[in-house]
PDB file of C-alpha atoms in Angstrom:
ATOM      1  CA  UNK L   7     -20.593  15.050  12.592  1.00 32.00           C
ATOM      2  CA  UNK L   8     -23.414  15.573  10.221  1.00 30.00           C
ATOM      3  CA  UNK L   9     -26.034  12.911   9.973  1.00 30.00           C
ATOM      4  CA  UNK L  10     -25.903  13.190   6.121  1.00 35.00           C
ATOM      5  CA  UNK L  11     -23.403  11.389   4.326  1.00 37.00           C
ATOM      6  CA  UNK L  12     -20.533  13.299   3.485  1.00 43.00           C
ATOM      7  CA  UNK L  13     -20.019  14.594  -0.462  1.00 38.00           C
ATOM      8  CA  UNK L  14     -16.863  14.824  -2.114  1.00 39.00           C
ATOM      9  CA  UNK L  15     -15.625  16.773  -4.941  1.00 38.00           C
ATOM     10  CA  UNK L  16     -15.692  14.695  -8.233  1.00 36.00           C
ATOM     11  CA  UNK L  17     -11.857  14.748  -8.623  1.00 35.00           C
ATOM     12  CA  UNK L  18      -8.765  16.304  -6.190  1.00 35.00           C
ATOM     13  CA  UNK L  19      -6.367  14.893  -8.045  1.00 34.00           C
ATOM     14  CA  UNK L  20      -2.215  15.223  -8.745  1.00 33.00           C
ATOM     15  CA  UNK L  21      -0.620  18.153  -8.432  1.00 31.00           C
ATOM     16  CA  UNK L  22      -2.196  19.067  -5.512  1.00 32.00           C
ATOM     17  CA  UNK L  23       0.390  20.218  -3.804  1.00 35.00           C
ATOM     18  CA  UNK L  24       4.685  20.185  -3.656  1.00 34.00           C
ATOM     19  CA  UNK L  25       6.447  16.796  -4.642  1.00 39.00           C
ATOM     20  CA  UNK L  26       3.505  15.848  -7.058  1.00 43.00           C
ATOM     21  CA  UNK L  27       6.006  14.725  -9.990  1.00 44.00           C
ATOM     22  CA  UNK L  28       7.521  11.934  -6.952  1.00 43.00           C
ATOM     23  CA  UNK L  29       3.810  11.152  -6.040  1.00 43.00           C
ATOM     24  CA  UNK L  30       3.016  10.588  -9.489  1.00 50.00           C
ATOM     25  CA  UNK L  31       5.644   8.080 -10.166  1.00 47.00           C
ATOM     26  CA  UNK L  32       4.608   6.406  -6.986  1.00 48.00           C
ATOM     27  CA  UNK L  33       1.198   5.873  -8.025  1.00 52.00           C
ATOM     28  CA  UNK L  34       1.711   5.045 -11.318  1.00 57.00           C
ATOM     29  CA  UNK L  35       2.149   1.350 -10.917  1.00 52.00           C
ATOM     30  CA  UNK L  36      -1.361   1.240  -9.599  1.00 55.00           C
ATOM     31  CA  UNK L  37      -2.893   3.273 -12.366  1.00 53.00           C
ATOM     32  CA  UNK L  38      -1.146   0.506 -14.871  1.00 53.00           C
ATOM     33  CA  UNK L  39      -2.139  -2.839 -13.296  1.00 49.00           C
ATOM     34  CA  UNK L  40      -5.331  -1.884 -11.646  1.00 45.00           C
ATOM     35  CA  UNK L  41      -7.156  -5.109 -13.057  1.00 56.00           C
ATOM     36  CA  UNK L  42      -3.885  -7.493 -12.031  1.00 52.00           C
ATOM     37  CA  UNK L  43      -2.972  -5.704  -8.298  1.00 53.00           C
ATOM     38  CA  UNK L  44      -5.116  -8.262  -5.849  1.00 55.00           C
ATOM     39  CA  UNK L  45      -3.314 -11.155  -7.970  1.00 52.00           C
ATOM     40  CA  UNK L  46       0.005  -9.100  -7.717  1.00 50.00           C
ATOM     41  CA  UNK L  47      -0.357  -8.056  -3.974  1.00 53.00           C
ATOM     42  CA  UNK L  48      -1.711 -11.391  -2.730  1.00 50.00           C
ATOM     43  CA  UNK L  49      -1.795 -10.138   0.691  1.00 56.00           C
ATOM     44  CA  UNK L  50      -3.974  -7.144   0.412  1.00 57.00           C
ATOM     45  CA  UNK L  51      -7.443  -9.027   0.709  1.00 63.00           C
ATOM     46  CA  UNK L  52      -6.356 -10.569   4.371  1.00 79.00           C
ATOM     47  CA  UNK L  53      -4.500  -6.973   5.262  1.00 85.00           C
ATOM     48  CA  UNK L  54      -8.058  -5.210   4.243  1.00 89.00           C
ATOM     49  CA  UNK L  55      -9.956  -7.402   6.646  1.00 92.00           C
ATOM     50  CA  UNK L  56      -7.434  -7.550   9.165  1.00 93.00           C
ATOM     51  CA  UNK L  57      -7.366  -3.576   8.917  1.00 95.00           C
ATOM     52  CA  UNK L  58     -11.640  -3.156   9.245  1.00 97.00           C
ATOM     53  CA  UNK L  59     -11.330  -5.882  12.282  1.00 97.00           C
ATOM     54  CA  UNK L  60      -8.767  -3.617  14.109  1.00 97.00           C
ATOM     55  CA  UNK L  61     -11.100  -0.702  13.456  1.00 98.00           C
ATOM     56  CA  UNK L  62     -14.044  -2.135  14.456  1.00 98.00           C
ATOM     57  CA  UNK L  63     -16.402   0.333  12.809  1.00 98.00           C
ATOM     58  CA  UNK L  64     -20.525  -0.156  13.862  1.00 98.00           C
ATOM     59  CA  UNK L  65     -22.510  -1.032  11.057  1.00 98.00           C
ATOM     60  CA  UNK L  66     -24.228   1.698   9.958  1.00 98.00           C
ATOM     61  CA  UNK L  67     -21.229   4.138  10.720  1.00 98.00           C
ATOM     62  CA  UNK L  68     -19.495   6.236   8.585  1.00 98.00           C
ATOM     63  CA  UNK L  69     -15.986   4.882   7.174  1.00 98.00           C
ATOM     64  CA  UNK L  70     -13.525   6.460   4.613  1.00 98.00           C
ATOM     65  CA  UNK L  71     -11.060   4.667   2.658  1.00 98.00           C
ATOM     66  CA  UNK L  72      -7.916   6.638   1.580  1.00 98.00           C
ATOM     67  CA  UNK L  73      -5.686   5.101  -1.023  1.00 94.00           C
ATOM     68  CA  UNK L  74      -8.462   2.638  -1.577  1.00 94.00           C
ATOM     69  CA  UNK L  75      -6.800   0.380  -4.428  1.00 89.00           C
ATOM     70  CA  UNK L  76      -8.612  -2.623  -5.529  1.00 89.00           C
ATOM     71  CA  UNK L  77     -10.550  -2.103  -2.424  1.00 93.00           C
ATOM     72  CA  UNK L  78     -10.006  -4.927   0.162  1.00 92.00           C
ATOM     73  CA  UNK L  79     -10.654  -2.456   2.721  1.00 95.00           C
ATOM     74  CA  UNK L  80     -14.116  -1.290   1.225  1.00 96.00           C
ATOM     75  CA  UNK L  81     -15.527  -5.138   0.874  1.00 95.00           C
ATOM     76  CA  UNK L  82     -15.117  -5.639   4.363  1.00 96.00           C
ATOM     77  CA  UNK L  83     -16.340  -2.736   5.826  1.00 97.00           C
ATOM     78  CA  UNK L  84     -19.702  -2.985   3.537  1.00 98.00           C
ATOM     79  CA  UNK L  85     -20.103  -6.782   4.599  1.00 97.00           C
ATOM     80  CA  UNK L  86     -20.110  -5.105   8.470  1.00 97.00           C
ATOM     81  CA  UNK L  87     -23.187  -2.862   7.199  1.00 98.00           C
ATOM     82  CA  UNK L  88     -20.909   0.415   7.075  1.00 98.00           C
ATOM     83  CA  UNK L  89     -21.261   3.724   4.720  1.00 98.00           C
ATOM     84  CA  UNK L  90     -18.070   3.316   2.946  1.00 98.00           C
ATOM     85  CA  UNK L  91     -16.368   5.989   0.898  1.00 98.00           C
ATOM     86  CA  UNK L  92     -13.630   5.076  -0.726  1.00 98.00           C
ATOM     87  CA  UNK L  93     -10.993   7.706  -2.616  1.00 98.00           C
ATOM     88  CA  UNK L  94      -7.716   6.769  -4.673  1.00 95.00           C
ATOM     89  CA  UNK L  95      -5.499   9.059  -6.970  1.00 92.00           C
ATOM     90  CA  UNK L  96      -5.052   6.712  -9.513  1.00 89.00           C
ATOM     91  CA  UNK L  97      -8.058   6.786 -12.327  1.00 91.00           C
ATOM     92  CA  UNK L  98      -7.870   2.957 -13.057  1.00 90.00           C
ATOM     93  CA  UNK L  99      -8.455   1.785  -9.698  1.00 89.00           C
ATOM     94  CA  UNK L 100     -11.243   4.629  -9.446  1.00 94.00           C
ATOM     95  CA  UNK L 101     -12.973   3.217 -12.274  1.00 93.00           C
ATOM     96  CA  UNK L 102     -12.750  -0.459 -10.803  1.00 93.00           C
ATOM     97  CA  UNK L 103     -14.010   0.407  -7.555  1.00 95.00           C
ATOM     98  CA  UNK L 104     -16.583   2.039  -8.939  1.00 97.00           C
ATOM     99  CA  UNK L 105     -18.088  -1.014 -10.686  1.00 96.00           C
ATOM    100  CA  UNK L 106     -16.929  -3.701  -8.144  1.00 95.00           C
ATOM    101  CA  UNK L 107     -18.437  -1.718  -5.386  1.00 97.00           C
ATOM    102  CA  UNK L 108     -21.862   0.108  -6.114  1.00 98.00           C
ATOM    103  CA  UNK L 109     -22.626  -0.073  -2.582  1.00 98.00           C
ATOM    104  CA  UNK L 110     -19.943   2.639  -1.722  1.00 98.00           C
ATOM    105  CA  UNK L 111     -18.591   6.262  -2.825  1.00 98.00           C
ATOM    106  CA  UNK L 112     -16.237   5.974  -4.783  1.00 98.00           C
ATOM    107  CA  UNK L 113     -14.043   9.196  -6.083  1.00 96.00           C
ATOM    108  CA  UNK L 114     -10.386   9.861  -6.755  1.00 96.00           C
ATOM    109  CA  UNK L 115      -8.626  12.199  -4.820  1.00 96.00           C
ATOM    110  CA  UNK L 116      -5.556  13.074  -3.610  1.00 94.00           C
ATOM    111  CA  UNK L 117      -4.622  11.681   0.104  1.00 96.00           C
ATOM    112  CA  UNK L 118      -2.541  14.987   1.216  1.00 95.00           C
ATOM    113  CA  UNK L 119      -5.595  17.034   0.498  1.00 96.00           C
ATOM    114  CA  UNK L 120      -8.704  15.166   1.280  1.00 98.00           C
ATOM    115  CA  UNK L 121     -11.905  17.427  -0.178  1.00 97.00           C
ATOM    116  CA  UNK L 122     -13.947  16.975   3.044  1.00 98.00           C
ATOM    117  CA  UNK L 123     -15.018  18.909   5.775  1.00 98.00           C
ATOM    118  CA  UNK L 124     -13.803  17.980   9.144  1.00 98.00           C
ATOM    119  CA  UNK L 125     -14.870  15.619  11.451  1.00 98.00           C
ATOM    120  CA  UNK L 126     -17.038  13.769   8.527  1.00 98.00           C
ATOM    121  CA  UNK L 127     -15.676  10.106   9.287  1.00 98.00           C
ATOM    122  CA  UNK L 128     -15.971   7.446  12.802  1.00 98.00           C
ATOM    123  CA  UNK L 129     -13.132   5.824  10.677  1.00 98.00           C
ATOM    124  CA  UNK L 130     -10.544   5.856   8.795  1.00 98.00           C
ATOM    125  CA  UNK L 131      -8.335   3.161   6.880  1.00 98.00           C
ATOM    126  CA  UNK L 132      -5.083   3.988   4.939  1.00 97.00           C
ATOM    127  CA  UNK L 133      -3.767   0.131   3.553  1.00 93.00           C
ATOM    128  CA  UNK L 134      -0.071   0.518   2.612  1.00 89.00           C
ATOM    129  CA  UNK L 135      -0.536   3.910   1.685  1.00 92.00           C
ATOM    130  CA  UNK L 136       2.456   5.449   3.694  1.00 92.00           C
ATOM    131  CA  UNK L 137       4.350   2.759   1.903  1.00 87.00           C
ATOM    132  CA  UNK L 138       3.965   5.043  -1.388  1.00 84.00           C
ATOM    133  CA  UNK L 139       3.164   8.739  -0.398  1.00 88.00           C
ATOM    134  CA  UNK L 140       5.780  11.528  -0.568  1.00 85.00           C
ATOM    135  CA  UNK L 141       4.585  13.460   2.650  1.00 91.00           C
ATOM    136  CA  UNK L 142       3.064  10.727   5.673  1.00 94.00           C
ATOM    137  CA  UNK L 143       2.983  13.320   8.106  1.00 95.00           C
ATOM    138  CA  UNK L 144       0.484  15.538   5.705  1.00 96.00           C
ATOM    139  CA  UNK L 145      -1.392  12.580   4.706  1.00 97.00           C
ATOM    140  CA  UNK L 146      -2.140  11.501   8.580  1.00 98.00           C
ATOM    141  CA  UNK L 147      -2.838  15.462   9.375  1.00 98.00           C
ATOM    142  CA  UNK L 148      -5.132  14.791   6.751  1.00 98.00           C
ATOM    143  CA  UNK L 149      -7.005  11.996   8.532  1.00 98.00           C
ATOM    144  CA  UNK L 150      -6.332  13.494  11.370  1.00 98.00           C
ATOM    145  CA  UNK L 151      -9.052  16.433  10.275  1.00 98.00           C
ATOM    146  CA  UNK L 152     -11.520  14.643   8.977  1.00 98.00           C
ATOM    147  CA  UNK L 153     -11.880  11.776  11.700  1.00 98.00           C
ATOM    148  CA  UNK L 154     -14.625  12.990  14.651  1.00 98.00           C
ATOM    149  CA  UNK L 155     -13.466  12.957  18.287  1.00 98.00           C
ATOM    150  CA  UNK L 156     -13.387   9.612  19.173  1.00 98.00           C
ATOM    151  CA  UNK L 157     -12.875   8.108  15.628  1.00 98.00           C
ATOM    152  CA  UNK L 158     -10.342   5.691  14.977  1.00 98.00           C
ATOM    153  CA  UNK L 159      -7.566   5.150  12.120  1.00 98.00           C
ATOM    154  CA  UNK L 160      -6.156   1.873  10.941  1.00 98.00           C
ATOM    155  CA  UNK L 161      -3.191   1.766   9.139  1.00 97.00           C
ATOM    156  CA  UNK L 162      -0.843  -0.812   7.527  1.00 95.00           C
ATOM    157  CA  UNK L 163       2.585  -0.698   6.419  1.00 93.00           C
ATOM    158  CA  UNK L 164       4.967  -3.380   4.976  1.00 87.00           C
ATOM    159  CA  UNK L 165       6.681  -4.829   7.786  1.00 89.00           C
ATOM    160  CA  UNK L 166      10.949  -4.777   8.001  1.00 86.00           C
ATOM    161  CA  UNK L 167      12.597  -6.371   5.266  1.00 85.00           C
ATOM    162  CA  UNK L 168      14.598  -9.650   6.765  1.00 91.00           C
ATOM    163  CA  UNK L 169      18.307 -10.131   6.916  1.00 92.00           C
ATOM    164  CA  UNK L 170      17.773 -12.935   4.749  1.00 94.00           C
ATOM    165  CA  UNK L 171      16.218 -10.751   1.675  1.00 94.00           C
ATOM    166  CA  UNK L 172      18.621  -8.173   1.778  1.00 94.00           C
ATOM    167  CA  UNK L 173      20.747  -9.867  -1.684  1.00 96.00           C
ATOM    168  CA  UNK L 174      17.767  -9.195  -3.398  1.00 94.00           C
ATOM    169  CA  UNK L 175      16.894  -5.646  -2.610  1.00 90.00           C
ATOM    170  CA  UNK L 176      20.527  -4.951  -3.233  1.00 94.00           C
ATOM    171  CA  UNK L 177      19.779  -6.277  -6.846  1.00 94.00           C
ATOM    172  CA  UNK L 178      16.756  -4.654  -7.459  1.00 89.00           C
ATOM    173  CA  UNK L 179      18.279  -1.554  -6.585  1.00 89.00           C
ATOM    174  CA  UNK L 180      21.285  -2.028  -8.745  1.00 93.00           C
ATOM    175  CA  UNK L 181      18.891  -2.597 -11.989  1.00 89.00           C
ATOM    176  CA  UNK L 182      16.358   0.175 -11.129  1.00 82.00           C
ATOM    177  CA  UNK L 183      18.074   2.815  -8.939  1.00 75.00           C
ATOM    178  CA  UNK L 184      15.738   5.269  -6.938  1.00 62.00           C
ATOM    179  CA  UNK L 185      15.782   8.465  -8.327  1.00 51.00           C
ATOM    180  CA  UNK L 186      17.152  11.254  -5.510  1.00 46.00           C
ATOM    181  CA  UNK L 187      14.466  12.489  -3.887  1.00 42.00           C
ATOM    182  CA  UNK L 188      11.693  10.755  -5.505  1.00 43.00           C
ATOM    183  CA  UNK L 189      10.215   9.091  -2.083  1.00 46.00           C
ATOM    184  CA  UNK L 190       9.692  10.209   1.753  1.00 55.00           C
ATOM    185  CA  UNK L 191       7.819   6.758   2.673  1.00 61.00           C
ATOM    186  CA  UNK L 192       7.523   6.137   6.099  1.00 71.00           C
ATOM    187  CA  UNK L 193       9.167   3.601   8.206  1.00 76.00           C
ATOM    188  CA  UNK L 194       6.340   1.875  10.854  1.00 74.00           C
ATOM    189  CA  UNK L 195       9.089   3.780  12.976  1.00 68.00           C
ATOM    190  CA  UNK L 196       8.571   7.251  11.976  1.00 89.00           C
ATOM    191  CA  UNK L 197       5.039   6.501  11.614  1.00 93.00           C
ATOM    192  CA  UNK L 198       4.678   6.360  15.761  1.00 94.00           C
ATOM    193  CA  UNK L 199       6.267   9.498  15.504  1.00 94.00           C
ATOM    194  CA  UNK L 200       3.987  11.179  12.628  1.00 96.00           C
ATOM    195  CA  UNK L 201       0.792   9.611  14.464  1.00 97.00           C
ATOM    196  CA  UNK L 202       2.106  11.825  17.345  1.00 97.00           C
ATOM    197  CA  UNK L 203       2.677  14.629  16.071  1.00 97.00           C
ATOM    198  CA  UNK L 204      -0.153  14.833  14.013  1.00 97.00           C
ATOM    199  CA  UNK L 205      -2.145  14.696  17.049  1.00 98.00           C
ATOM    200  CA  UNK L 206      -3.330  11.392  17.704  1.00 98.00           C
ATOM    201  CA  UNK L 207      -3.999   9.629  20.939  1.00 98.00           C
ATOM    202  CA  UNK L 208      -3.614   5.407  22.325  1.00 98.00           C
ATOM    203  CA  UNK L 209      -1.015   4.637  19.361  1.00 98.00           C
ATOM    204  CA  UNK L 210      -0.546   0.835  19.172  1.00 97.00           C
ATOM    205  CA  UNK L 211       1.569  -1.157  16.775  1.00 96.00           C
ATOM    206  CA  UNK L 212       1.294  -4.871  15.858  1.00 95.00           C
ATOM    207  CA  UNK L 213       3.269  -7.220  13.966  1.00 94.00           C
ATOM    208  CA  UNK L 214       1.481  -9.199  11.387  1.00 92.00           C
ATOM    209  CA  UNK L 215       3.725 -12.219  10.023  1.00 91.00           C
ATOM    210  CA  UNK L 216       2.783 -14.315   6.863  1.00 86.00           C
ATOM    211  CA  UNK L 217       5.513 -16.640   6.264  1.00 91.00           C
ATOM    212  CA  UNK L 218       5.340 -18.929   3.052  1.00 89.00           C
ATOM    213  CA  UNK L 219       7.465 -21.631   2.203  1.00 95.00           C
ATOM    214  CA  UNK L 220       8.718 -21.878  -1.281  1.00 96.00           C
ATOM    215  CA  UNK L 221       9.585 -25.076  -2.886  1.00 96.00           C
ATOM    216  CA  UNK L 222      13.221 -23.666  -4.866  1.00 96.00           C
ATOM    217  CA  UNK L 223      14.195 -21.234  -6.906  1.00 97.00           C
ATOM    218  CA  UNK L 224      12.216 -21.659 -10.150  1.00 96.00           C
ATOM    219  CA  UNK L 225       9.539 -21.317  -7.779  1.00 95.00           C
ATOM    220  CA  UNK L 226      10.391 -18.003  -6.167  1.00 94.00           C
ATOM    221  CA  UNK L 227      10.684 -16.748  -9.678  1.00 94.00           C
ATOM    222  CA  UNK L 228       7.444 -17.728 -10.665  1.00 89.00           C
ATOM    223  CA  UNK L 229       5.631 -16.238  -7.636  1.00 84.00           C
ATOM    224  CA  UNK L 230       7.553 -13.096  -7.850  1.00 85.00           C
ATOM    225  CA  UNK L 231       7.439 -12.693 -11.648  1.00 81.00           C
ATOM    226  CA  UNK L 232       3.548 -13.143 -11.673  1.00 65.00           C
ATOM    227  CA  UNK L 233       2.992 -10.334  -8.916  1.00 64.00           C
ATOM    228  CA  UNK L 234       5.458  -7.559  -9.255  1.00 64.00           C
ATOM    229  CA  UNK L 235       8.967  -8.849 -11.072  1.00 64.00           C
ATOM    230  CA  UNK L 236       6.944  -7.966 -14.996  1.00 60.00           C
ATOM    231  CA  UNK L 237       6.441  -4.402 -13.712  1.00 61.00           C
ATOM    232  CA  UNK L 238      10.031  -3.992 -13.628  1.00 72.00           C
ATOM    233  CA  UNK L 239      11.533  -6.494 -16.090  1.00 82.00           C
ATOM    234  CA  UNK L 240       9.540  -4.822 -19.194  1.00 76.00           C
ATOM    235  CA  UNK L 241      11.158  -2.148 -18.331  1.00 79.00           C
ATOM    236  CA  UNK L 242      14.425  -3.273 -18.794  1.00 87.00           C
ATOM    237  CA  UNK L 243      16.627  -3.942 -22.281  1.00 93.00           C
ATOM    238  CA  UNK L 244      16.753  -7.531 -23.043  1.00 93.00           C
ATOM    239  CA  UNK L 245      20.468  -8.398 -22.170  1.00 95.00           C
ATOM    240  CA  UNK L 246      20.101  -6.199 -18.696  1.00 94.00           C
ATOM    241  CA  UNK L 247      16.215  -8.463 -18.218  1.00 92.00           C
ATOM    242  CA  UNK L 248      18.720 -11.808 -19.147  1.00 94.00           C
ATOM    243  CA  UNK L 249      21.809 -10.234 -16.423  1.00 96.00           C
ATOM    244  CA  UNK L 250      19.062  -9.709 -13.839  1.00 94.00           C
ATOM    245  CA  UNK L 251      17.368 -13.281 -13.886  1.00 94.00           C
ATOM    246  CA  UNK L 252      20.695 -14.837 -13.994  1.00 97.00           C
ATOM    247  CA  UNK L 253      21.638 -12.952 -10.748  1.00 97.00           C
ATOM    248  CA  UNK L 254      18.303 -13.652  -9.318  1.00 96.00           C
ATOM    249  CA  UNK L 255      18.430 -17.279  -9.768  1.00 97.00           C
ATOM    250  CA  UNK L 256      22.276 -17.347  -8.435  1.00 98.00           C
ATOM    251  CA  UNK L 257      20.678 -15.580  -5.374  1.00 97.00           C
ATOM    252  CA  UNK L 258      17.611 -18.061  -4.614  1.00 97.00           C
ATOM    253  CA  UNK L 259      20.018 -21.179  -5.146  1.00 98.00           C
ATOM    254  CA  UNK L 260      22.350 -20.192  -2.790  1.00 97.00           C
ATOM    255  CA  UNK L 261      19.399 -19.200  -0.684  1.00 97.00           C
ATOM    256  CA  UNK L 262      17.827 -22.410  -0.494  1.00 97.00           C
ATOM    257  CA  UNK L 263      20.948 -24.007  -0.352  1.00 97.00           C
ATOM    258  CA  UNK L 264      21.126 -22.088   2.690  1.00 96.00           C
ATOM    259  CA  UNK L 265      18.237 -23.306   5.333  1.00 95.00           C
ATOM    260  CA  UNK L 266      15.481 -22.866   2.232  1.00 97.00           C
ATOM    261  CA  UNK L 267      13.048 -19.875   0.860  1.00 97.00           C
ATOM    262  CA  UNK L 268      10.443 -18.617   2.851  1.00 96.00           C
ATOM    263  CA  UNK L 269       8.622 -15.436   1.544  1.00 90.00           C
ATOM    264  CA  UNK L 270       7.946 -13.527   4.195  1.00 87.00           C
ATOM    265  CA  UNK L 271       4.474 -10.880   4.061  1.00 83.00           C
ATOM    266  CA  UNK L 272       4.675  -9.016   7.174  1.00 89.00           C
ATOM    267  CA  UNK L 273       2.493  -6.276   7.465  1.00 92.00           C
ATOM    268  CA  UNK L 274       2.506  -3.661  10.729  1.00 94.00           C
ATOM    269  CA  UNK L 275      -0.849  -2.542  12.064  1.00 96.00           C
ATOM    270  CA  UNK L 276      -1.253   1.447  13.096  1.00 97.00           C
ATOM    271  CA  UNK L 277      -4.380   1.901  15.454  1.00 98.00           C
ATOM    272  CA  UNK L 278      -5.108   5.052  16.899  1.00 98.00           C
ATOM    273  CA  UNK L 279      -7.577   7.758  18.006  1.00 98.00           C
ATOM    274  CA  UNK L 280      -8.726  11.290  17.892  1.00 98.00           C
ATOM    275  CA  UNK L 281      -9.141  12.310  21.420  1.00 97.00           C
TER     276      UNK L 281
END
């Protein structure tokens, strides 16, 4: 690695590369609720920390950010003293990094073709991002080639959904169908896998668990609704949005009925190295 800071390009954006129509509808919910996604995604502040401890980056060292969002990831590695650049695809969450972070380099780019040279980075963080992207094993090549030997990538994923939330996927996807083809996510399964192959050494995986009690089902509803059930109910005519809450509710009663609610925020930890 240099000892000067690394540059990127202004903008390596969408359509980048094949699948870019799927990667665009991934992204898009973060381009449209920039301002609203640490209220919507109440996790991510803890994840970013938890992510930067698991790293363990030296002040002073150079650390790159990859799908940076709100930037959870960025704030803690600055509070450890570190030279933080930090790249997302989606313009809106660009522009708020940019002026909630000064302290950092901020630019939007596209994770499956990072613009710089190799070896620039000691470390590299990716929160939830192989949740969203339509090609994890050419986004980790990706960090794969610009970590130096020796660096270090920390990754999160959503952990498995529990037996006891499967109703309400099932719901969900009866109201908003995927469409074919429109996502290659990987499972913290495949991701051991894609870590492999990509060419990464001293893979370890931890479970994070969050669990949080919730009171009924008017309750649920009002947690969900205010981080992530508006994105989808605007979307939907008014007698489908009235079919789906009745459903909903059905499905929380009988939950709680049934040994109570407990929202569960799991997250799975991805540490590894470049030997």
């Amino acid at each position: 690695m240099s000892a000067e800071s690394p540059t990127p390009p202004e903008h390596s954006g969408p359509g980048t590369g094949p699948g870019s129509g799927a990667w665009e509808r991934s992204w898009q919910w973060f381009e449209d609720h920039a301002d609203q996604y640490e209220e919507a995604v109440v996790q991510a502040a803890d994840l970013g920390s938890l992510l930067v401890d698991l790293a363990d980056p030296a002040p002073a060292s150079r650390v790159l950010d990859v799908g940076a969002g709100s930037g959870a990831v960025t704030r803690a590695a600055l509070a450890r003293g570190c030279v933080v650049t930090a790249v997302d695809v989606a313009p809106a969450m660009v522009r708020r990094l940019a002026r909630d972070f000064p302290g950092a380099t901020v630019c939007r780019m596209d994770a499956r073709q990072l613009g710089f040279v190799g070896g620039s980075f000691g470390t590299v963080t990716a929160g939830y991002l192989l949740d969203i992207v339509d090609d994890p094993g050419r986004v980790l090549g990706e960090i794969h080639r610009v970590l130096a030997p020796g660096g270090r990538a920390a990754l999160s994923q959503q952990g498995p959904i529990r037996a006891c939330w499967h109703w309400l996927r099932e719901l969900a996807e009866e109201f908003w169908p995927a469409p074919p083809k429109a996502n290659k996510a990987a499972t913290p399964r495949d991701t051991t896998t894609l870590l492999t192959e990509a060419g990464f050494a001293g893979i370890t995986q931890r479970l994070v668990e969050d669990p949080q009690p919730v009171p009924g089902a008017s309750a649920l509803w009002e947690r969900l609704y205010a981080q992530v059930a508006a994105v989808g109910i605007e979307w939907l005519p008014p007698e489908r949005a009235a079919a789906f809450l009745r459903r909903f509710m059905a499905g929380a009663e009988h939950m709680q009925a049934h040994g109570g609610i407990v929202l569960h925020r799991d997250a799975v930890l991805h540490l590894c190295s470049v030997p």
